[in-house]
XYZ file of C-alpha atoms in Angstrom:
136
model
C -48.140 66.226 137.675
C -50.661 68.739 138.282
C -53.911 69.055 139.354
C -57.220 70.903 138.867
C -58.582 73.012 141.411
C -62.450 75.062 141.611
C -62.299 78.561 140.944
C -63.880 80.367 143.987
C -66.072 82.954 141.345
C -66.546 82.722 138.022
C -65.128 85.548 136.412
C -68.425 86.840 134.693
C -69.275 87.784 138.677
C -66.049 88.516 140.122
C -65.767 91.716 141.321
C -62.304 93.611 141.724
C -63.479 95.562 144.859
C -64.548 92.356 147.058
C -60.931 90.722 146.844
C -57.671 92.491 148.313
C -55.226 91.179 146.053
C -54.485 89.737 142.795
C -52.598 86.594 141.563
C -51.775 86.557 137.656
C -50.643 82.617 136.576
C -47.798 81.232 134.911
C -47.711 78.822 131.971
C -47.969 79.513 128.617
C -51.507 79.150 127.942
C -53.447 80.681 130.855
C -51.697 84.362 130.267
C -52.164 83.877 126.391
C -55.627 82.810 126.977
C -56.336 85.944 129.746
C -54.579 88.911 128.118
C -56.705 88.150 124.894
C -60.229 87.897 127.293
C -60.962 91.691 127.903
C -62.885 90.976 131.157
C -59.904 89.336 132.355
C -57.788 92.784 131.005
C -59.957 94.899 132.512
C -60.167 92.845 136.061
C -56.294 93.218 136.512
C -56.469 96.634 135.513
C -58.700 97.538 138.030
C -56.563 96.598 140.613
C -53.580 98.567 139.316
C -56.199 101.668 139.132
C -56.942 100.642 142.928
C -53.586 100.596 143.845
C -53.958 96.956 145.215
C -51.039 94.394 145.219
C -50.700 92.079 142.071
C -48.167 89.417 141.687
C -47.436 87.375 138.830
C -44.722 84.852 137.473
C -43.391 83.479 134.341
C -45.910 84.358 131.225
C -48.406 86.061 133.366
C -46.439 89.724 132.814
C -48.510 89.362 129.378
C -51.879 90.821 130.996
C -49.483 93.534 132.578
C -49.006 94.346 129.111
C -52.446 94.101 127.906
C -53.580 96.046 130.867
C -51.092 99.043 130.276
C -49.662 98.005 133.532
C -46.478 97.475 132.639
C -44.905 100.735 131.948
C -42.781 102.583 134.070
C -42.558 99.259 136.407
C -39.220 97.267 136.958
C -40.258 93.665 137.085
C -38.956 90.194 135.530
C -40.796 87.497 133.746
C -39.309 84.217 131.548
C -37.679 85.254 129.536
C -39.186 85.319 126.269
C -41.096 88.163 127.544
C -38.136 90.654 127.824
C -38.248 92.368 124.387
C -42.569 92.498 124.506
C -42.171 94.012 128.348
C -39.377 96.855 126.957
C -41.387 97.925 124.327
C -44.587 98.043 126.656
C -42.404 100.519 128.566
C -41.057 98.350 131.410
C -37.858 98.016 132.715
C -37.295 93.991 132.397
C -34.542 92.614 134.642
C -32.698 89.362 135.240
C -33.693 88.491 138.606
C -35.757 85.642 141.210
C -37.890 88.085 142.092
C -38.630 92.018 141.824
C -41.060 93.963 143.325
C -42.024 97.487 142.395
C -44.943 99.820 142.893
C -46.980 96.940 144.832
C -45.945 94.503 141.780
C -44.200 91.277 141.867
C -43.303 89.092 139.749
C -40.489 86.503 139.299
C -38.948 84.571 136.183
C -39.988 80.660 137.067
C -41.170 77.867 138.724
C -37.378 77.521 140.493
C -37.866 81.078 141.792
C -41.165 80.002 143.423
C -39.445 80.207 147.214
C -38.515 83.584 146.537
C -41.360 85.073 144.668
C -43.660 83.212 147.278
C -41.754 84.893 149.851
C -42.429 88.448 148.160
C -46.129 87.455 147.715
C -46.925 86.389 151.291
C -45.118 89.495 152.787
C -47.057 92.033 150.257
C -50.364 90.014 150.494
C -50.592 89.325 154.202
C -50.857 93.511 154.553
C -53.617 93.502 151.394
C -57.413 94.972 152.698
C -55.771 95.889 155.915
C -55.605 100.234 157.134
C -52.738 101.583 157.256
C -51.614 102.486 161.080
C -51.418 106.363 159.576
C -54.984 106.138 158.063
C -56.491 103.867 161.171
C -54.963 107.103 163.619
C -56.309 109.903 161.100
């Protein structure tokens, strides 16, 4: 069914400044197993701080929380997550996808076109100067 893929860095030497973007998994037990792992907390946080573009689907909205990302946002996630996202502070809608404040995120893997429509269009502009800061 699936299939296991190489990290590129191990997360002990990741560092949020050398990537442009972020990429929070789905599943069950990878955003269980990250939003308890406070490197991984504090890596997603830092690109919220940064003000860099984060995506995430299904469970991953569960290191939003951890990360004290979530409030004030309008975003989705399966739904289990809806009552633990409003009391984080979020606004948790019923939708494919929703993207807010440089955040997407979508429900599940049927809403993969859509939220990997969201996440190419935010992503492919990720790193890149803005045409008002490249003329400044």
């Amino acid at each position: 069914m699936g299939r296991h893929l190489p990290g590129g860095h191990a997360l002990d030497s990741a560092r949020p400044e050398a990537f442009d973007a972020l990429l929070l998994p789905g599943g069950v037990i990878n955003p269980d197993t990250l939003r308890t792992d406070e490197r991984a907390v504090s890596f997603a946080k830092a690109f919220f701080d940064a003000g860099k573009p984060v995506a995430s689907i299904c469970h991953g909205p569960w290191t939003l929380i951890e990360a004290g990302a979530a409030r004030g946002r309008r975003l989705t996630s399966w739904t289990s997550l809806k009552t633990d996202l409003r009391n984080a502070g979020a606004e948790w809608v019923d939708e494919e996808v929703v993207v807010d404040q440089g955040l997407a995120t979508s429900r599940k893997p049927d809403d993969i076109p859509a939220f990997n429509r969201e996440v190419i269009r935010m992503f492919a502009n990720a790193g890149k100067p803005s045409r008002q800061a490249a003329a400044e």
